[in-house]
Short mmCIF file of N, CA and C in Angstrom, two decimals:
data_model
loop_
_atom_site.label_atom_id
_atom_site.label_comp_id
_atom_site.label_asym_id
_atom_site.label_seq_id
_atom_site.Cartn_x
_atom_site.Cartn_y
_atom_site.Cartn_z
N GLY A 7 18.69 -15.04 4.40
CA GLY A 7 17.90 -15.95 3.78
C GLY A 7 16.91 -15.30 2.74
N ARG A 8 16.07 -16.15 2.17
CA ARG A 8 15.10 -15.67 1.18
C ARG A 8 14.21 -14.49 1.67
N ARG A 9 13.72 -14.52 2.75
CA ARG A 9 12.93 -13.53 3.33
C ARG A 9 13.67 -12.10 3.57
N ARG A 10 14.90 -12.26 3.92
CA ARG A 10 15.63 -10.96 4.30
C ARG A 10 15.90 -10.14 3.18
N TRP A 11 15.90 -10.56 1.86
CA TRP A 11 16.17 -9.72 0.70
C TRP A 11 15.08 -8.65 0.57
N CYS A 12 13.97 -9.08 0.89
CA CYS A 12 12.78 -8.06 0.74
C CYS A 12 13.11 -6.78 1.64
N MET A 13 13.41 -6.96 2.87
CA MET A 13 13.62 -5.81 3.66
C MET A 13 14.84 -5.04 3.29
N LEU A 14 15.84 -5.73 2.71
CA LEU A 14 17.08 -5.08 2.25
C LEU A 14 16.68 -4.29 1.12
N VAL A 15 15.93 -4.64 0.12
CA VAL A 15 15.37 -3.74 -0.96
C VAL A 15 14.72 -2.57 -0.50
N VAL A 16 13.81 -2.77 0.38
CA VAL A 16 13.14 -1.64 0.99
C VAL A 16 13.97 -0.70 1.62
N GLU A 17 14.88 -1.09 2.51
CA GLU A 17 15.81 -0.28 3.21
C GLU A 17 16.68 0.42 2.31
N ARG A 18 17.17 -0.18 1.28
CA ARG A 18 18.30 0.32 0.47
C ARG A 18 17.90 0.83 -0.94
N ASP A 19 16.69 1.30 -1.08
CA ASP A 19 16.07 1.73 -2.35
C ASP A 19 17.00 2.79 -2.92
N HIS A 20 17.47 3.79 -2.10
CA HIS A 20 18.20 4.82 -2.59
C HIS A 20 19.79 4.48 -2.24
N GLY A 21 20.29 3.69 -3.17
CA GLY A 21 21.72 3.40 -2.99
C GLY A 21 22.07 1.83 -3.01
N GLY A 22 20.97 1.14 -2.84
CA GLY A 22 21.12 -0.31 -2.88
C GLY A 22 21.20 -0.79 -4.37
N ASP A 23 21.52 -2.05 -4.51
CA ASP A 23 21.64 -2.54 -5.91
C ASP A 23 20.37 -3.15 -6.38
N LEU A 24 19.64 -2.31 -7.06
CA LEU A 24 18.25 -2.73 -7.54
C LEU A 24 18.34 -3.87 -8.58
N ALA A 25 19.35 -3.80 -9.35
CA ALA A 25 19.64 -4.91 -10.33
C ALA A 25 19.55 -6.34 -9.67
N VAL A 26 20.35 -6.38 -8.52
CA VAL A 26 20.46 -7.66 -7.85
C VAL A 26 19.17 -7.93 -7.26
N ALA A 27 18.45 -6.97 -6.63
CA ALA A 27 17.21 -7.18 -6.04
C ALA A 27 16.08 -7.60 -7.17
N ARG A 28 16.32 -7.03 -8.36
CA ARG A 28 15.36 -7.41 -9.42
C ARG A 28 15.54 -8.86 -9.79
N ARG A 29 16.69 -9.33 -9.82
CA ARG A 29 17.08 -10.72 -10.18
C ARG A 29 16.51 -11.72 -9.17
N LEU A 30 16.65 -11.16 -7.78
CA LEU A 30 16.11 -12.07 -6.82
C LEU A 30 14.50 -12.06 -6.79
N GLY A 31 14.02 -10.89 -7.02
CA GLY A 31 12.57 -10.84 -7.08
C GLY A 31 12.03 -11.58 -8.24
N GLU A 32 12.49 -11.48 -9.33
CA GLU A 32 12.03 -12.29 -10.57
C GLU A 32 12.20 -13.79 -10.24
N ALA A 33 13.05 -14.17 -9.57
CA ALA A 33 13.29 -15.59 -9.13
C ALA A 33 12.13 -15.93 -8.07
N GLY A 34 11.39 -14.99 -7.48
CA GLY A 34 10.41 -15.35 -6.61
C GLY A 34 11.02 -15.39 -5.09
N ALA A 35 12.19 -14.80 -4.97
CA ALA A 35 12.86 -14.86 -3.63
C ALA A 35 12.07 -14.07 -2.50
N GLY A 36 11.14 -14.65 -1.94
CA GLY A 36 10.44 -13.98 -0.82
C GLY A 36 9.42 -12.93 -1.12
N ASN A 37 8.97 -12.84 -2.42
CA ASN A 37 8.09 -11.78 -2.78
C ASN A 37 6.93 -11.51 -1.94
N ASP A 38 6.23 -12.70 -1.49
CA ASP A 38 5.09 -12.60 -0.81
C ASP A 38 5.19 -13.21 0.64
N GLN A 39 6.49 -13.40 1.05
CA GLN A 39 6.75 -13.98 2.49
C GLN A 39 6.44 -12.93 3.51
N ARG A 40 6.13 -13.27 4.77
CA ARG A 40 6.03 -12.34 5.80
C ARG A 40 7.33 -12.43 6.70
N ASP A 41 7.65 -11.30 7.20
CA ASP A 41 8.76 -11.26 8.16
C ASP A 41 8.23 -11.49 9.54
N SER A 42 9.20 -11.51 10.52
CA SER A 42 8.81 -11.90 11.94
C SER A 42 7.75 -10.90 12.48
N ASP A 43 7.52 -9.78 11.87
CA ASP A 43 6.44 -8.93 12.38
C ASP A 43 5.20 -9.06 11.57
N GLY A 44 5.07 -10.08 10.59
CA GLY A 44 3.91 -10.38 9.82
C GLY A 44 3.86 -9.48 8.71
N ALA A 45 4.85 -8.55 8.37
CA ALA A 45 4.74 -7.77 7.22
C ALA A 45 5.35 -8.38 5.94
N THR A 46 4.67 -8.13 4.81
CA THR A 46 5.16 -8.56 3.61
C THR A 46 6.09 -7.44 3.02
N THR A 47 6.78 -7.67 1.96
CA THR A 47 7.58 -6.72 1.21
C THR A 47 6.71 -5.58 0.85
N TRP A 48 5.62 -5.80 0.39
CA TRP A 48 4.57 -4.78 0.00
C TRP A 48 4.16 -4.00 1.19
N THR A 49 3.99 -4.61 2.29
CA THR A 49 3.70 -3.83 3.61
C THR A 49 4.66 -2.79 3.83
N ARG A 50 5.98 -3.25 3.81
CA ARG A 50 7.13 -2.41 4.25
C ARG A 50 7.14 -1.22 3.04
N ASN A 51 7.11 -1.55 1.78
CA ASN A 51 7.11 -0.51 0.87
C ASN A 51 5.96 0.41 0.82
N SER A 52 4.82 -0.09 1.02
CA SER A 52 3.56 0.81 0.86
C SER A 52 3.54 1.72 2.09
N GLN A 53 4.18 1.38 3.09
CA GLN A 53 4.36 2.26 4.35
C GLN A 53 5.37 3.25 4.14
N SER A 54 6.46 2.98 3.35
CA SER A 54 7.63 3.92 3.11
C SER A 54 7.42 4.80 1.88
N GLY A 55 6.74 4.19 0.83
CA GLY A 55 6.35 4.94 -0.36
C GLY A 55 7.46 5.03 -1.41
N LYS A 56 8.23 4.09 -1.46
CA LYS A 56 9.30 4.06 -2.37
C LYS A 56 8.91 3.59 -3.91
N VAL A 57 8.82 4.51 -4.75
CA VAL A 57 8.10 4.17 -6.07
C VAL A 57 8.96 3.18 -6.82
N ARG A 58 10.31 3.40 -6.79
CA ARG A 58 11.16 2.38 -7.54
C ARG A 58 11.04 0.88 -6.94
N VAL A 59 10.82 0.83 -5.65
CA VAL A 59 10.53 -0.63 -5.21
C VAL A 59 9.25 -1.07 -5.57
N ALA A 60 8.29 -0.18 -5.59
CA ALA A 60 6.89 -0.63 -5.89
C ALA A 60 6.93 -1.10 -7.39
N ARG A 61 7.65 -0.45 -8.21
CA ARG A 61 7.69 -0.90 -9.57
C ARG A 61 8.41 -2.31 -9.77
N LEU A 62 9.46 -2.47 -8.93
CA LEU A 62 10.16 -3.73 -8.94
C LEU A 62 9.33 -4.82 -8.37
N LEU A 63 8.49 -4.51 -7.32
CA LEU A 63 7.66 -5.54 -6.86
C LEU A 63 6.58 -6.01 -7.88
N LEU A 64 6.00 -4.94 -8.58
CA LEU A 64 5.04 -5.31 -9.63
C LEU A 64 5.64 -6.16 -10.67
N GLU A 65 6.86 -5.76 -11.11
CA GLU A 65 7.59 -6.50 -12.15
C GLU A 65 7.89 -7.88 -11.69
N ALA A 66 8.12 -8.05 -10.49
CA ALA A 66 8.52 -9.41 -9.96
C ALA A 66 7.25 -10.35 -9.65
N GLY A 67 6.10 -9.68 -9.83
CA GLY A 67 4.94 -10.53 -9.59
C GLY A 67 4.46 -10.62 -8.21
N ALA A 68 4.95 -9.82 -7.22
CA ALA A 68 4.49 -9.93 -5.85
C ALA A 68 3.06 -9.60 -5.80
N ASP A 69 2.34 -10.33 -4.97
CA ASP A 69 0.87 -10.14 -4.82
C ASP A 69 0.45 -8.79 -4.32
N LYS A 70 -0.14 -7.95 -5.17
CA LYS A 70 -0.49 -6.57 -4.83
C LYS A 70 -1.68 -6.45 -3.85
N ASP A 71 -2.36 -7.63 -3.62
CA ASP A 71 -3.55 -7.53 -2.71
C ASP A 71 -3.30 -8.27 -1.64
N LYS A 72 -2.13 -8.79 -1.40
CA LYS A 72 -1.91 -9.75 -0.15
C LYS A 72 -1.82 -8.85 1.10
N ALA A 73 -2.68 -9.14 2.12
CA ALA A 73 -2.73 -8.48 3.28
C ALA A 73 -1.68 -8.86 4.21
N ASP A 74 -1.16 -7.86 5.13
CA ASP A 74 -0.18 -8.19 6.14
C ASP A 74 -0.94 -8.85 7.23
N SER A 75 -0.27 -9.19 8.40
CA SER A 75 -0.84 -9.82 9.53
C SER A 75 -2.00 -9.05 10.13
N ASP A 76 -2.07 -7.72 9.88
CA ASP A 76 -2.99 -6.89 10.41
C ASP A 76 -4.32 -6.72 9.46
N GLY A 77 -4.22 -7.43 8.37
CA GLY A 77 -5.30 -7.37 7.40
C GLY A 77 -5.25 -6.33 6.45
N CYS A 78 -4.21 -5.48 6.47
CA CYS A 78 -4.04 -4.31 5.53
C CYS A 78 -3.38 -4.62 4.29
N THR A 79 -3.93 -4.31 3.21
CA THR A 79 -3.39 -4.56 1.89
C THR A 79 -2.28 -3.34 1.58
N PRO A 80 -1.52 -3.54 0.57
CA PRO A 80 -0.64 -2.47 0.21
C PRO A 80 -1.39 -1.22 -0.16
N LEU A 81 -2.47 -1.22 -0.78
CA LEU A 81 -3.18 -0.06 -1.13
C LEU A 81 -3.65 0.67 0.11
N ILE A 82 -4.14 -0.09 1.04
CA ILE A 82 -4.59 0.49 2.41
C ILE A 82 -3.41 1.26 2.99
N ASN A 83 -2.19 0.58 3.02
CA ASN A 83 -1.12 1.16 3.64
C ASN A 83 -0.68 2.43 2.85
N ALA A 84 -0.62 2.40 1.54
CA ALA A 84 -0.13 3.56 0.85
C ALA A 84 -1.28 4.64 0.93
N SER A 85 -2.43 4.24 1.08
CA SER A 85 -3.48 5.34 1.09
C SER A 85 -3.45 6.01 2.59
N HIS A 86 -3.22 5.19 3.49
CA HIS A 86 -3.15 5.72 4.95
C HIS A 86 -1.89 6.62 5.14
N ASN A 87 -0.79 6.41 4.45
CA ASN A 87 0.42 7.17 4.56
C ASN A 87 0.55 8.30 3.45
N GLY A 88 -0.46 8.31 2.69
CA GLY A 88 -0.42 9.33 1.58
C GLY A 88 0.68 9.27 0.50
N HIS A 89 0.85 8.05 0.11
CA HIS A 89 1.93 7.78 -0.92
C HIS A 89 1.17 7.66 -2.14
N LEU A 90 0.97 8.83 -2.85
CA LEU A 90 0.09 8.95 -4.09
C LEU A 90 0.68 8.20 -5.08
N GLU A 91 1.96 8.12 -5.43
CA GLU A 91 2.49 7.44 -6.60
C GLU A 91 2.47 5.96 -6.48
N VAL A 92 2.83 5.43 -5.28
CA VAL A 92 2.61 4.00 -4.96
C VAL A 92 1.15 3.54 -5.14
N ALA A 93 0.21 4.41 -4.59
CA ALA A 93 -1.20 3.99 -4.80
C ALA A 93 -1.62 4.05 -6.34
N ARG A 94 -1.00 4.93 -7.01
CA ARG A 94 -1.41 5.07 -8.38
C ARG A 94 -0.84 3.86 -9.22
N LEU A 95 0.42 3.46 -8.78
CA LEU A 95 0.93 2.21 -9.48
C LEU A 95 0.03 0.93 -9.05
N LEU A 96 -0.29 0.86 -7.89
CA LEU A 96 -1.16 -0.21 -7.39
C LEU A 96 -2.48 -0.25 -8.25
N LEU A 97 -3.03 0.86 -8.33
CA LEU A 97 -4.41 0.88 -8.98
C LEU A 97 -4.25 0.63 -10.45
N GLU A 98 -3.16 1.03 -11.09
CA GLU A 98 -2.89 0.78 -12.44
C GLU A 98 -2.67 -0.71 -12.78
N ALA A 99 -2.11 -1.23 -11.76
CA ALA A 99 -1.77 -2.76 -11.74
C ALA A 99 -3.01 -3.61 -11.49
N GLY A 100 -4.05 -2.95 -11.04
CA GLY A 100 -5.40 -3.68 -10.83
C GLY A 100 -5.57 -4.06 -9.38
N ALA A 101 -4.92 -3.42 -8.47
CA ALA A 101 -5.18 -3.68 -7.06
C ALA A 101 -6.73 -3.43 -6.71
N ASP A 102 -7.18 -4.14 -5.70
CA ASP A 102 -8.52 -4.07 -5.31
C ASP A 102 -8.71 -2.72 -4.56
N LYS A 103 -9.44 -1.76 -5.13
CA LYS A 103 -9.63 -0.51 -4.61
C LYS A 103 -10.57 -0.57 -3.47
N ASP A 104 -11.34 -1.44 -3.21
CA ASP A 104 -12.41 -1.57 -2.21
C ASP A 104 -12.19 -2.58 -1.07
N LYS A 105 -11.00 -3.32 -1.22
CA LYS A 105 -10.75 -4.43 -0.17
C LYS A 105 -10.49 -3.83 1.18
N ALA A 106 -11.19 -4.24 2.20
CA ALA A 106 -11.23 -3.70 3.50
C ALA A 106 -10.39 -4.52 4.41
N ASP A 107 -9.90 -3.89 5.43
CA ASP A 107 -9.13 -4.64 6.45
C ASP A 107 -10.13 -5.18 7.44
N PRO A 108 -9.73 -5.74 8.61
CA PRO A 108 -10.82 -6.48 9.43
C PRO A 108 -11.73 -5.43 10.15
N ASP A 109 -11.35 -4.24 10.16
CA ASP A 109 -12.18 -3.07 10.80
C ASP A 109 -13.03 -2.60 9.78
N GLY A 110 -13.02 -3.06 8.57
CA GLY A 110 -13.97 -2.47 7.56
C GLY A 110 -13.41 -1.32 6.87
N ASP A 111 -12.15 -0.87 7.16
CA ASP A 111 -11.53 0.21 6.54
C ASP A 111 -11.11 -0.09 5.02
N THR A 112 -11.42 0.65 4.15
CA THR A 112 -11.02 0.56 2.74
C THR A 112 -9.89 1.58 2.57
N PRO A 113 -9.20 1.46 1.38
CA PRO A 113 -8.28 2.53 1.06
C PRO A 113 -8.73 3.91 1.18
N LEU A 114 -9.91 4.13 0.71
CA LEU A 114 -10.61 5.57 0.77
C LEU A 114 -10.84 5.83 2.18
N THR A 115 -11.35 4.95 2.97
CA THR A 115 -11.54 5.33 4.45
C THR A 115 -10.18 5.78 5.01
N ARG A 116 -9.14 5.04 4.83
CA ARG A 116 -7.88 5.48 5.42
C ARG A 116 -7.39 6.78 4.78
N ALA A 117 -7.48 6.98 3.67
CA ALA A 117 -7.05 8.31 2.99
C ALA A 117 -7.97 9.39 3.62
N SER A 118 -9.21 9.30 3.81
CA SER A 118 -10.08 10.25 4.46
C SER A 118 -9.69 10.45 5.89
N HIS A 119 -9.47 9.28 6.62
CA HIS A 119 -9.14 9.39 8.01
C HIS A 119 -7.83 10.31 8.25
N THR A 120 -6.92 10.09 7.38
CA THR A 120 -5.57 10.79 7.54
C THR A 120 -5.47 12.08 6.68
N GLY A 121 -6.52 12.46 5.90
CA GLY A 121 -6.64 13.73 5.34
C GLY A 121 -5.71 13.70 4.09
N HIS A 122 -5.50 12.73 3.36
CA HIS A 122 -4.73 12.63 2.15
C HIS A 122 -5.64 12.97 1.00
N LEU A 123 -5.96 14.22 0.67
CA LEU A 123 -6.85 14.54 -0.41
C LEU A 123 -6.54 13.98 -1.82
N GLU A 124 -5.28 14.20 -2.18
CA GLU A 124 -4.91 13.62 -3.52
C GLU A 124 -5.11 12.11 -3.65
N VAL A 125 -4.78 11.31 -2.53
CA VAL A 125 -4.99 9.92 -2.70
C VAL A 125 -6.52 9.70 -2.72
N ALA A 126 -7.22 10.35 -1.88
CA ALA A 126 -8.73 10.20 -1.86
C ALA A 126 -9.21 10.43 -3.29
N ARG A 127 -8.82 11.49 -3.96
CA ARG A 127 -9.32 11.91 -5.15
C ARG A 127 -8.81 10.79 -6.25
N LEU A 128 -7.71 10.19 -6.18
CA LEU A 128 -7.21 9.20 -7.16
C LEU A 128 -8.17 7.95 -6.88
N LEU A 129 -8.44 7.61 -5.60
CA LEU A 129 -9.27 6.39 -5.44
C LEU A 129 -10.73 6.65 -5.99
N LEU A 130 -11.16 7.95 -5.78
CA LEU A 130 -12.53 8.11 -6.37
C LEU A 130 -12.59 8.14 -7.81
N GLU A 131 -11.56 8.64 -8.45
CA GLU A 131 -11.42 8.64 -9.91
C GLU A 131 -11.31 7.22 -10.34
N ALA A 132 -10.78 6.27 -9.53
CA ALA A 132 -10.64 4.96 -9.91
C ALA A 132 -11.90 4.16 -9.77
N GLY A 133 -12.89 4.90 -9.05
CA GLY A 133 -14.15 4.11 -8.89
C GLY A 133 -14.34 3.56 -7.53
N ALA A 134 -13.58 4.00 -6.59
CA ALA A 134 -13.62 3.45 -5.23
C ALA A 134 -15.04 3.77 -4.73
N ASP A 135 -15.62 2.83 -3.95
CA ASP A 135 -16.97 3.05 -3.37
C ASP A 135 -16.97 3.95 -2.23
N LYS A 136 -17.58 5.12 -2.43
CA LYS A 136 -17.58 6.23 -1.45
C LYS A 136 -18.57 5.93 -0.35
N ASP A 137 -19.42 4.99 -0.52
CA ASP A 137 -20.51 4.72 0.47
C ASP A 137 -20.25 3.49 1.44
N THR A 138 -19.11 2.87 1.29
CA THR A 138 -18.74 1.79 2.08
C THR A 138 -18.55 2.11 3.53
N ALA A 139 -19.32 1.52 4.42
CA ALA A 139 -19.17 1.83 5.89
C ALA A 139 -18.17 0.84 6.49
N ASP A 140 -17.42 1.47 7.50
CA ASP A 140 -16.41 0.56 8.23
C ASP A 140 -17.40 -0.12 9.35
N SER A 141 -16.60 -0.94 10.17
CA SER A 141 -17.32 -1.68 11.26
C SER A 141 -18.10 -0.87 12.24
N ASP A 142 -17.77 0.46 12.36
CA ASP A 142 -18.52 1.37 13.25
C ASP A 142 -19.70 2.03 12.55
N GLY A 143 -19.85 1.76 11.22
CA GLY A 143 -20.93 2.35 10.47
C GLY A 143 -20.49 3.75 9.75
N CYS A 144 -19.26 4.08 9.82
CA CYS A 144 -18.73 5.23 9.17
C CYS A 144 -18.34 5.10 7.76
N THR A 145 -18.73 6.04 7.08
CA THR A 145 -18.38 6.07 5.63
C THR A 145 -17.15 6.95 5.60
N PRO A 146 -16.43 7.09 4.39
CA PRO A 146 -15.25 7.91 4.24
C PRO A 146 -15.58 9.36 4.44
N LEU A 147 -16.76 9.78 4.07
CA LEU A 147 -17.20 11.23 4.31
C LEU A 147 -17.31 11.50 5.81
N ILE A 148 -17.96 10.56 6.50
CA ILE A 148 -18.08 10.75 7.98
C ILE A 148 -16.73 10.73 8.70
N THR A 149 -15.82 9.84 8.21
CA THR A 149 -14.54 9.66 8.78
C THR A 149 -13.76 10.93 8.44
N ALA A 150 -13.76 11.47 7.35
CA ALA A 150 -13.08 12.80 7.12
C ALA A 150 -13.57 13.86 7.83
N SER A 151 -14.89 14.00 7.94
CA SER A 151 -15.45 15.03 8.75
C SER A 151 -15.17 15.01 10.24
N HIS A 152 -15.19 13.80 10.73
CA HIS A 152 -14.90 13.54 12.16
C HIS A 152 -13.47 13.93 12.39
N ASN A 153 -12.57 13.77 11.62
CA ASN A 153 -11.16 14.08 11.73
C ASN A 153 -10.76 15.42 11.35
N GLY A 154 -11.74 16.27 10.99
CA GLY A 154 -11.37 17.57 10.65
C GLY A 154 -10.91 17.79 9.30
N HIS A 155 -11.03 16.91 8.38
CA HIS A 155 -10.41 16.98 7.05
C HIS A 155 -11.41 17.37 6.07
N LEU A 156 -11.96 18.66 6.18
CA LEU A 156 -12.97 19.13 5.41
C LEU A 156 -12.71 19.16 3.98
N GLU A 157 -11.43 19.27 3.55
CA GLU A 157 -11.01 19.31 2.16
C GLU A 157 -11.25 17.97 1.47
N VAL A 158 -11.24 16.82 2.19
CA VAL A 158 -11.48 15.59 1.62
C VAL A 158 -12.94 15.39 1.53
#
């Protein structure tokens, strides 16, 4: 069905038919739908870091700020997983760099938590708020320090 193409594109980025996927995406075939796990196409791609699919989703007009069922945006997921190029594409497309999940974690908090220095640097250069605290009152600096990521 319409929702399943999303997962097929993500799963088959390296060898799948992106031309067919592009046509489906441009037609709006499930770009912002959620699968049975509550994940959007962006959720799956921002977790896997496939740059070609990220470009396809942006071209197709998929909502770059739509949160999954856990409240995580594509930029939060890309930041958490250290996918620098996907994060860069999202920021260049105007994704909200400070949108937080239900726990108050922003993309910068997630990059700091997982020690992804280059992603943290990218977010700071894009103007992400370095002083936003999560629901526990921790800023990205506190989070990085607590998790032993002194380089961040």
